[in-house]
Short mmCIF file of C-alpha atoms in Angstrom, two decimals:
data_model
loop_
_atom_site.label_atom_id
_atom_site.label_comp_id
_atom_site.label_asym_id
_atom_site.label_seq_id
_atom_site.Cartn_x
_atom_site.Cartn_y
_atom_site.Cartn_z
CA MET A 892 184.74 -88.37 -100.16
CA LEU A 893 183.03 -87.67 -103.50
CA PHE A 894 179.61 -88.55 -102.10
CA GLY A 895 180.28 -87.45 -98.53
CA ARG A 896 177.74 -86.11 -96.10
CA ARG A 897 178.46 -82.48 -96.98
CA ALA A 898 178.00 -83.17 -100.71
CA ARG A 899 174.71 -84.97 -100.05
CA LEU A 900 173.39 -82.14 -97.89
CA ARG A 901 174.29 -79.54 -100.49
CA TRP A 902 172.64 -81.63 -103.22
CA VAL A 903 169.44 -81.79 -101.14
CA HIS A 904 169.66 -78.01 -100.66
CA LEU A 905 169.97 -77.52 -104.41
CA VAL A 906 167.09 -79.87 -105.19
CA LEU A 907 165.02 -77.89 -102.68
CA GLY A 908 165.83 -74.77 -104.69
CA GLY A 909 164.72 -76.55 -107.87
CA ALA A 910 161.44 -77.53 -106.20
CA LEU A 911 160.87 -73.90 -105.11
CA LEU A 912 161.53 -72.78 -108.67
CA MET A 913 158.85 -75.04 -110.20
CA PRO A 914 155.75 -72.87 -109.48
CA TYR A 915 157.40 -69.81 -111.04
CA TYR A 916 158.69 -71.89 -113.96
CA LEU A 917 155.31 -73.48 -114.72
CA LEU A 918 153.58 -70.10 -114.56
CA SER A 919 156.13 -68.72 -117.02
CA VAL A 920 155.60 -71.70 -119.35
CA VAL A 921 151.83 -71.17 -119.32
CA VAL A 922 152.11 -67.43 -119.97
CA LEU A 923 154.73 -67.77 -122.69
CA GLY A 924 152.83 -70.66 -124.29
CA ALA A 925 149.71 -68.55 -124.48
CA LEU A 926 151.65 -65.71 -126.07
CA ASN A 927 153.36 -68.06 -128.56
CA PRO A 928 150.82 -70.58 -129.89
CA ASP A 929 153.29 -71.87 -132.50
CA GLN A 930 154.66 -75.05 -130.92
CA GLY A 931 157.47 -76.05 -133.27
CA HIS A 932 160.31 -78.09 -131.78
CA LEU A 933 162.87 -75.29 -131.89
CA ARG A 934 160.44 -72.72 -130.55
CA GLN A 935 159.37 -75.12 -127.82
CA LEU A 936 163.00 -75.58 -126.73
CA LEU A 937 163.58 -71.85 -126.71
CA LEU A 938 160.40 -71.44 -124.74
CA GLN A 939 161.72 -73.73 -121.99
CA PHE A 940 164.92 -71.71 -121.60
CA LEU A 941 163.07 -68.42 -121.73
CA ALA A 942 160.63 -69.62 -119.07
CA LEU A 943 163.55 -70.40 -116.77
CA PHE A 944 164.87 -66.85 -116.93
CA THR A 945 161.49 -65.11 -116.79
CA SER A 946 160.61 -67.06 -113.63
CA LEU A 947 163.58 -65.62 -111.71
CA PRO A 948 162.28 -61.99 -111.52
CA MET A 949 159.00 -63.30 -110.09
CA ALA A 950 160.94 -65.25 -107.48
CA ALA A 951 162.95 -62.13 -106.62
CA VAL A 952 159.75 -60.13 -106.01
CA THR A 953 158.31 -62.73 -103.66
CA ALA A 954 161.65 -62.91 -101.79
CA LEU A 955 161.11 -59.30 -100.67
CA VAL A 956 158.67 -60.68 -98.08
CA PRO A 957 160.54 -60.31 -94.73
CA THR A 958 159.95 -63.89 -93.54
CA VAL A 959 161.74 -65.39 -96.55
CA ARG A 960 165.08 -64.41 -95.07
CA GLY A 961 164.59 -66.45 -91.90
CA LEU A 962 163.36 -69.50 -93.82
CA GLU A 963 166.23 -69.40 -96.30
CA GLY A 964 168.70 -68.86 -93.48
CA ALA A 965 167.39 -71.91 -91.62
CA ALA A 966 167.63 -74.04 -94.79
CA ALA A 967 171.17 -72.85 -95.48
CA ARG A 968 172.29 -73.55 -91.91
CA ALA A 969 170.89 -77.08 -92.03
CA LEU A 970 171.86 -78.13 -95.56
CA CYS A 971 174.42 -75.78 -97.11
CA ALA A 972 177.35 -76.72 -94.84
CA VAL A 973 178.39 -73.09 -94.38
CA ALA A 974 181.75 -72.53 -92.66
CA ARG A 975 180.24 -70.11 -90.09
CA PRO A 976 176.52 -70.91 -89.82
CA GLU A 977 176.12 -68.63 -86.79
CA GLU A 978 176.49 -65.64 -89.13
CA LEU A 979 173.35 -66.51 -91.08
CA ALA A 980 170.09 -64.72 -90.43
CA THR A 981 167.64 -66.16 -87.93
CA GLY A 982 164.85 -63.62 -88.25
CA PRO A 983 162.97 -61.61 -90.87
CA ALA A 984 164.54 -58.89 -92.98
CA ARG A 985 163.63 -55.58 -91.37
CA SER A 986 165.35 -53.24 -93.82
CA TRP A 987 165.25 -52.89 -97.59
CA ALA A 988 168.98 -53.57 -97.78
CA ALA A 989 168.44 -56.95 -96.11
CA ARG A 990 165.45 -57.68 -98.36
CA ARG A 991 167.44 -56.94 -101.51
CA ARG A 992 170.19 -59.27 -100.34
CA THR A 993 167.63 -61.96 -99.61
CA ALA A 994 166.10 -61.55 -103.08
CA LEU A 995 169.51 -61.95 -104.71
CA TRP A 996 170.21 -65.06 -102.64
CA PHE A 997 166.78 -66.51 -103.46
CA VAL A 998 167.37 -66.06 -107.18
CA LEU A 999 170.83 -67.64 -106.91
CA HIS A 1000 169.45 -70.56 -104.91
CA LEU A 1001 166.55 -71.23 -107.25
CA PHE A 1002 168.59 -70.86 -110.44
CA SER A 1003 171.42 -73.15 -109.35
CA GLY A 1004 168.91 -75.55 -107.81
CA GLY A 1005 166.90 -75.64 -111.04
CA VAL A 1006 170.02 -76.44 -113.06
CA VAL A 1007 171.13 -79.24 -110.73
CA ALA A 1008 167.62 -80.65 -110.30
CA GLY A 1009 167.06 -80.67 -114.08
CA MET A 1010 170.39 -82.36 -114.72
CA THR A 1011 169.65 -84.93 -112.03
CA LEU A 1012 166.17 -85.78 -113.30
CA ALA A 1013 167.09 -85.91 -116.99
CA GLY A 1014 170.80 -86.73 -117.01
CA VAL A 1015 171.03 -89.56 -114.49
CA PRO A 1016 168.50 -91.87 -116.23
CA PHE A 1017 170.14 -91.20 -119.60
CA ALA A 1018 173.61 -91.91 -118.21
CA VAL A 1019 172.41 -95.15 -116.63
CA ALA A 1020 170.82 -96.17 -119.93
CA LEU A 1021 174.10 -95.55 -121.74
CA LEU A 1022 176.05 -97.59 -119.22
CA PHE A 1023 173.81 -100.64 -119.01
CA GLY A 1024 172.65 -100.51 -122.63
CA PHE A 1025 176.18 -100.94 -123.95
CA VAL A 1026 177.09 -103.63 -121.44
CA GLY A 1027 174.15 -105.75 -122.60
CA GLY A 1028 174.97 -105.23 -126.29
CA GLN A 1029 171.44 -103.96 -127.00
CA GLU A 1030 170.06 -101.60 -129.60
CA LEU A 1031 171.24 -98.52 -127.69
CA SER A 1032 174.94 -99.18 -128.35
CA ARG A 1033 174.26 -99.96 -132.04
CA TYR A 1034 172.20 -96.81 -132.29
CA TRP A 1035 175.08 -94.80 -130.83
CA THR A 1036 177.71 -96.47 -133.09
CA ASP A 1037 175.62 -96.12 -136.26
CA ARG A 1038 174.88 -92.47 -135.67
CA PHE A 1039 178.41 -91.51 -134.52
CA PRO A 1040 180.87 -94.00 -136.09
CA ASP A 1041 183.91 -91.76 -135.58
CA TRP A 1042 183.11 -90.79 -131.98
CA MET A 1043 185.93 -91.68 -129.61
CA LEU A 1044 183.69 -92.25 -126.61
CA THR A 1045 181.77 -95.46 -126.18
CA GLY A 1046 178.37 -95.56 -124.52
CA PRO A 1047 179.61 -96.45 -120.99
CA ALA A 1048 182.36 -93.85 -121.17
CA LEU A 1049 179.86 -91.21 -122.20
CA GLY A 1050 177.49 -92.26 -119.44
CA LEU A 1051 180.28 -92.08 -116.87
CA ALA A 1052 181.32 -88.66 -118.16
CA LEU A 1053 177.74 -87.45 -117.90
CA LEU A 1054 177.51 -88.67 -114.28
CA LEU A 1055 180.76 -86.92 -113.44
CA LEU A 1056 179.44 -83.73 -115.05
CA ILE A 1057 176.30 -83.87 -112.91
CA VAL A 1058 178.30 -84.50 -109.74
CA GLY A 1059 180.78 -81.74 -110.57
CA THR A 1060 178.01 -79.25 -111.34
CA SER A 1061 176.28 -80.08 -108.07
CA ALA A 1062 179.53 -79.69 -106.11
CA ALA A 1063 180.34 -76.37 -107.82
CA CYS A 1064 176.86 -74.94 -107.26
CA GLY A 1065 176.86 -76.13 -103.64
CA ALA A 1066 180.25 -74.52 -102.99
CA LEU A 1067 179.04 -71.31 -104.64
CA LEU A 1068 175.99 -71.13 -102.38
CA ALA A 1069 178.07 -71.92 -99.29
CA ARG A 1070 180.45 -69.11 -100.25
CA TRP A 1071 177.73 -66.49 -100.74
CA ALA A 1072 175.38 -67.50 -97.93
CA PRO A 1073 177.15 -65.46 -95.20
CA VAL A 1074 177.37 -62.46 -97.55
CA LEU A 1075 173.73 -62.41 -98.66
CA LEU A 1076 172.01 -63.97 -95.64
CA GLY A 1077 174.32 -62.49 -93.00
CA PRO A 1078 173.69 -59.23 -91.14
CA THR A 1079 173.92 -55.96 -93.03
CA PRO A 1080 176.37 -53.26 -91.84
CA GLU A 1081 173.48 -51.47 -90.14
CA GLU A 1082 172.50 -54.66 -88.31
CA ARG A 1083 176.10 -55.28 -87.25
CA LEU A 1084 176.32 -51.74 -85.90
CA ALA A 1085 173.04 -52.12 -84.01
CA ALA A 1086 174.21 -55.47 -82.56
CA ALA A 1087 177.51 -53.89 -81.48
CA GLU A 1088 175.64 -51.05 -79.78
CA ARG A 1089 173.38 -53.49 -77.96
CA ARG A 1090 176.44 -55.50 -76.90
CA ALA A 1091 178.17 -52.37 -75.65
CA THR A 1092 175.08 -51.39 -73.67
CA VAL A 1093 174.87 -54.83 -72.07
CA LEU A 1094 178.59 -54.79 -71.20
CA ALA A 1095 178.28 -51.31 -69.69
CA GLN A 1096 175.35 -52.47 -67.55
CA ARG A 1097 177.24 -55.57 -66.46
CA ASN A 1098 180.31 -53.52 -65.54
CA ARG A 1099 178.15 -51.13 -63.57
CA LEU A 1100 176.51 -53.94 -61.63
CA ALA A 1101 179.87 -55.62 -61.06
CA ARG A 1102 181.28 -52.38 -59.61
CA GLU A 1103 178.26 -51.93 -57.38
CA LEU A 1104 178.51 -55.47 -56.03
CA HIS A 1105 182.26 -55.25 -55.59
CA ASP A 1106 182.23 -51.93 -53.80
CA SER A 1107 179.17 -52.46 -51.61
CA VAL A 1108 179.05 -56.16 -50.75
CA GLY A 1109 182.82 -56.57 -51.04
CA HIS A 1110 183.41 -53.76 -48.55
CA ALA A 1111 180.86 -55.18 -46.15
CA LEU A 1112 182.34 -58.67 -46.26
CA SER A 1113 185.84 -57.34 -45.67
CA ALA A 1114 184.65 -55.37 -42.65
CA VAL A 1115 182.66 -58.31 -41.31
CA GLY A 1116 185.65 -60.63 -41.69
CA ILE A 1117 187.98 -58.36 -39.76
CA GLN A 1118 185.39 -57.63 -37.05
CA ALA A 1119 184.66 -61.33 -36.63
CA SER A 1120 188.37 -62.10 -36.37
CA ALA A 1121 188.87 -59.40 -33.72
CA ALA A 1122 185.83 -60.61 -31.77
CA ALA A 1123 187.13 -64.19 -31.78
CA ARG A 1124 190.52 -63.11 -30.41
CA VAL A 1125 189.11 -61.21 -27.42
CA LEU A 1126 185.95 -63.23 -26.80
CA ARG A 1127 187.20 -64.53 -23.43
CA THR A 1128 189.37 -61.60 -22.32
CA ASP A 1129 187.17 -58.67 -23.40
CA PRO A 1130 183.55 -59.79 -23.84
CA ASP A 1131 182.31 -56.18 -24.05
CA PHE A 1132 184.49 -55.52 -27.11
CA ALA A 1133 183.40 -58.82 -28.64
CA ALA A 1134 179.74 -57.87 -28.12
CA GLU A 1135 180.37 -54.50 -29.74
CA ALA A 1136 182.04 -56.21 -32.68
CA LEU A 1137 179.08 -58.56 -33.09
CA ARG A 1138 176.69 -55.61 -33.08
CA ALA A 1139 178.86 -53.95 -35.74
CA ILE A 1140 178.75 -57.14 -37.79
CA GLU A 1141 174.96 -57.17 -37.55
CA GLU A 1142 174.72 -53.54 -38.63
CA THR A 1143 177.17 -54.03 -41.50
CA ALA A 1144 175.36 -57.12 -42.73
CA ARG A 1145 172.00 -55.38 -42.62
CA GLY A 1146 173.34 -52.49 -44.66
CA ALA A 1147 174.93 -54.89 -47.15
CA VAL A 1148 171.64 -56.72 -47.62
CA ALA A 1149 169.85 -53.43 -48.30
CA GLU A 1150 172.44 -52.42 -50.91
CA LEU A 1151 172.33 -55.91 -52.41
CA ASP A 1152 168.57 -55.59 -52.84
CA THR A 1153 169.10 -52.30 -54.67
CA VAL A 1154 171.64 -53.82 -57.04
CA LEU A 1155 169.45 -56.87 -57.68
CA GLY A 1156 166.56 -54.54 -58.45
CA LEU A 1157 168.70 -52.92 -61.14
CA LEU A 1158 169.65 -56.35 -62.45
CA ARG A 1159 166.01 -57.41 -62.72
CA GLU A 1160 165.02 -54.03 -64.16
CA GLU A 1161 162.26 -53.63 -61.62
CA GLU A 1162 160.16 -50.51 -62.00
CA ASP A 1163 160.46 -49.48 -58.37
CA ALA A 1164 164.25 -49.91 -58.45
CA GLY A 1165 164.61 -46.81 -60.60
CA THR A 1166 162.40 -44.64 -58.39
CA GLY A 1167 164.17 -45.31 -55.10
CA PRO A 1168 167.69 -44.32 -54.06
CA ALA A 1169 170.36 -45.89 -56.27
CA GLY A 1170 172.92 -46.09 -53.45
CA PRO A 1171 174.52 -44.06 -50.67
CA THR A 1172 175.98 -40.62 -51.31
CA LEU A 1173 178.68 -38.52 -49.64
CA GLU A 1174 176.15 -37.66 -46.94
CA GLY A 1175 176.71 -41.20 -45.63
CA LEU A 1176 180.47 -40.79 -45.16
CA ALA A 1177 180.06 -40.37 -41.41
CA ASP A 1178 178.48 -43.82 -41.10
CA LEU A 1179 181.19 -45.32 -43.30
CA LEU A 1180 183.98 -43.82 -41.19
CA ARG A 1181 182.32 -44.94 -37.95
CA GLN A 1182 182.03 -48.46 -39.34
CA LEU A 1183 185.72 -48.51 -40.24
CA ALA A 1184 186.68 -47.23 -36.82
CA ARG A 1185 185.19 -50.40 -35.33
CA THR A 1186 187.64 -52.45 -37.39
CA GLY A 1187 190.65 -50.45 -36.12
CA VAL A 1188 191.06 -48.17 -39.15
CA THR A 1189 191.13 -44.59 -37.93
CA VAL A 1190 190.56 -42.03 -40.66
CA ASP A 1191 191.67 -38.42 -40.38
CA ALA A 1192 188.96 -36.92 -42.58
CA GLU A 1193 188.99 -33.42 -44.03
CA LEU A 1194 185.63 -32.88 -45.73
CA ALA A 1195 184.77 -29.71 -47.58
CA PRO A 1196 181.43 -28.03 -46.84
CA GLY A 1197 178.65 -28.21 -49.39
CA LEU A 1198 179.03 -31.89 -50.29
CA ASP A 1199 175.31 -32.40 -49.76
CA ALA A 1200 174.61 -30.02 -52.68
CA LEU A 1201 176.49 -32.11 -55.25
CA PRO A 1202 174.57 -33.73 -58.11
CA ALA A 1203 173.26 -37.11 -57.02
CA GLU A 1204 175.19 -39.04 -59.68
CA VAL A 1205 178.52 -37.42 -58.77
CA SER A 1206 177.89 -37.85 -55.05
CA ARG A 1207 177.06 -41.57 -55.41
CA GLU A 1208 180.13 -42.30 -57.51
CA ALA A 1209 182.35 -40.30 -55.14
CA TYR A 1210 181.02 -42.28 -52.18
CA ARG A 1211 181.77 -45.58 -53.92
CA ILE A 1212 185.28 -44.37 -54.74
CA VAL A 1213 185.94 -43.43 -51.10
CA GLN A 1214 184.42 -46.70 -49.94
CA GLU A 1215 186.60 -48.80 -52.25
CA GLY A 1216 189.72 -46.82 -51.32
CA LEU A 1217 189.12 -47.35 -47.59
CA THR A 1218 188.29 -51.01 -48.20
CA ASN A 1219 191.68 -51.42 -49.89
CA VAL A 1220 193.33 -49.92 -46.80
CA LEU A 1221 191.43 -52.41 -44.66
CA ARG A 1222 192.33 -55.37 -46.87
CA HIS A 1223 195.97 -54.66 -47.57
CA ALA A 1224 197.24 -52.53 -44.70
CA GLY A 1225 195.11 -53.78 -41.84
CA PRO A 1226 194.14 -51.43 -38.99
CA ALA A 1227 196.36 -48.62 -40.24
CA PRO A 1228 195.55 -44.91 -39.91
CA ALA A 1229 194.41 -43.30 -43.12
CA GLY A 1230 193.98 -39.75 -44.31
CA LEU A 1231 191.00 -38.65 -46.37
CA ARG A 1232 190.59 -35.27 -48.02
CA VAL A 1233 187.50 -34.32 -50.04
CA ALA A 1234 187.87 -30.84 -51.52
CA LEU A 1235 185.31 -28.98 -53.56
CA ASP A 1236 185.67 -25.87 -55.66
CA ALA A 1237 183.40 -24.29 -58.28
CA ASP A 1238 183.51 -27.09 -60.84
CA ARG A 1239 185.76 -29.84 -59.49
CA LEU A 1240 185.58 -32.45 -56.75
CA GLU A 1241 188.91 -33.82 -55.52
CA ILE A 1242 189.34 -36.96 -53.43
CA GLU A 1243 192.68 -37.91 -51.88
CA LEU A 1244 193.20 -40.96 -49.70
CA THR A 1245 196.55 -41.89 -48.11
CA ASN A 1246 197.82 -44.56 -45.77
CA PRO A 1247 201.35 -45.30 -44.52
CA LEU A 1248 203.61 -47.96 -45.98
CA GLY A 1249 206.85 -49.38 -44.72
CA PRO A 1250 208.10 -52.03 -42.26
CA THR A 1251 205.88 -50.80 -39.45
CA ARG A 1252 202.78 -51.14 -41.65
CA PRO A 1253 203.33 -54.25 -43.75
CA THR A 1254 200.85 -54.75 -46.53
CA ARG A 1255 198.79 -57.91 -46.58
CA PRO A 1256 199.10 -60.35 -49.45
CA SER A 1257 196.65 -59.78 -52.28
CA ARG A 1258 193.59 -61.96 -52.55
CA PRO A 1259 193.42 -64.42 -55.46
CA GLY A 1260 191.52 -62.72 -58.25
CA GLY A 1261 191.89 -59.28 -56.66
CA GLY A 1262 192.74 -56.03 -58.39
CA ARG A 1263 189.25 -55.18 -59.61
CA GLY A 1264 188.74 -52.36 -57.11
CA LEU A 1265 191.28 -49.93 -58.54
CA ARG A 1266 190.08 -50.68 -62.05
CA GLY A 1267 186.52 -49.97 -60.90
CA ILE A 1268 187.63 -46.64 -59.43
CA GLY A 1269 189.18 -45.68 -62.75
CA GLU A 1270 186.03 -46.70 -64.62
CA ARG A 1271 183.83 -44.63 -62.29
CA ALA A 1272 186.03 -41.58 -62.75
CA THR A 1273 186.21 -41.98 -66.53
CA ALA A 1274 182.42 -42.37 -66.77
CA LEU A 1275 182.06 -38.90 -65.24
CA ASN A 1276 184.77 -37.38 -67.46
CA GLY A 1277 187.22 -37.33 -64.57
CA GLY A 1278 190.48 -39.11 -63.82
CA SER A 1279 192.43 -40.97 -61.15
CA ALA A 1280 195.99 -41.70 -60.06
CA VAL A 1281 197.22 -44.32 -57.63
CA GLY A 1282 200.58 -45.47 -56.35
CA PRO A 1283 203.24 -44.97 -53.67
CA SER A 1284 204.66 -41.57 -52.90
CA GLU A 1285 208.15 -40.58 -54.02
CA ASP A 1286 209.74 -41.46 -50.69
CA GLY A 1287 207.91 -44.82 -50.60
CA THR A 1288 206.35 -44.24 -47.17
CA THR A 1289 202.76 -43.49 -48.23
CA TRP A 1290 200.23 -45.05 -50.56
CA ARG A 1291 198.13 -42.41 -52.30
CA LEU A 1292 194.90 -42.54 -54.23
CA ALA A 1293 193.78 -39.35 -55.99
CA VAL A 1294 190.57 -38.89 -57.97
CA TRP A 1295 189.14 -35.76 -59.54
CA LEU A 1296 185.61 -35.40 -60.85
CA PRO A 1297 183.92 -32.49 -62.61
CA VAL A 1298 180.94 -31.41 -60.57
CA GLY A 1299 178.78 -31.23 -63.68
CA GLY A 1300 180.11 -34.54 -65.04
CA THR A 1301 177.76 -36.80 -66.91
CA ALA A 1302 178.10 -40.45 -67.73
CA GLY A 1303 180.18 -40.91 -70.86
#
């Protein structure tokens, strides 16, 4: 529609720009009038045009104030009908590049708004007078015919053409502002880069917390589920085993709650969360293996000496990798025997975990939404500049997980 909602909003936005231009324009008129006391008609007309252009540099200077960017961005989002309003600025300009862009936008807004507002205030009444003056056959039509006898346009036609010119100018200026608003009021390349870095930091923190929850709480829940199932099966026939399973469930749940508190402390960014232990290390492998033995998973472990001297970050990540690998054995292979080898040389930590496959050890069906554990293992290894490999052996009888970590690895 010619006078649709978008056109009306953009017209209001332009008139707002004309209103903002008025203080600068009037100041320019006063200054130029004082410098040019001769007030002839031609000089007065030239003075009006000159005042319009001398007011724009003053507007540009005031637009360097940081808060102007946020105010202009809010006005453009509400009235300019921009295609992607979320790209417009919501806060002050904190760099000179953003301030220069804001100044250019402010000048464009005020200039186009002044043109449209002036045409609206002066042109619309004149066009209406042409239209209704000719229809009534009054002096205005005779005045027009006497002065311009050979003019092809009659008064109403000229009035209609003037109205169309005003509407077309308003639509063109509104479209121009909508086109340049994301460019001049949007984020600068430096701001986009800073936003991308903040986003990457947040995603890295979320992935870290997701891995911690998956490996700690997920392992505990898997163990609790299997222990509870075993206890239910032998509750009447072997009450001693059932009681032992219940005690194991209690111990596992208590440990899971402690680790959950640690992870939640990281999530809330509590001060004391960073001073305490950030999770178990390879020194706790004995407790992990004893816990798995209660679920029926026997692990033939070959642990190299000197694991307690590893850097804390490497030791924590290695523990989580072993924990997730053994949890996968528990989930997918059931109470199957597993082999664990943790080797250590001068600058490399190697972890190898195997469990049998085949008809005697059928794998369990995958959980809906599973598959995050192996991806988490790869992410942990990559973060320490290491690597991982997982898959069946060549003869198809063994499932193998291998991870290698540099002892001096740092988070990448």
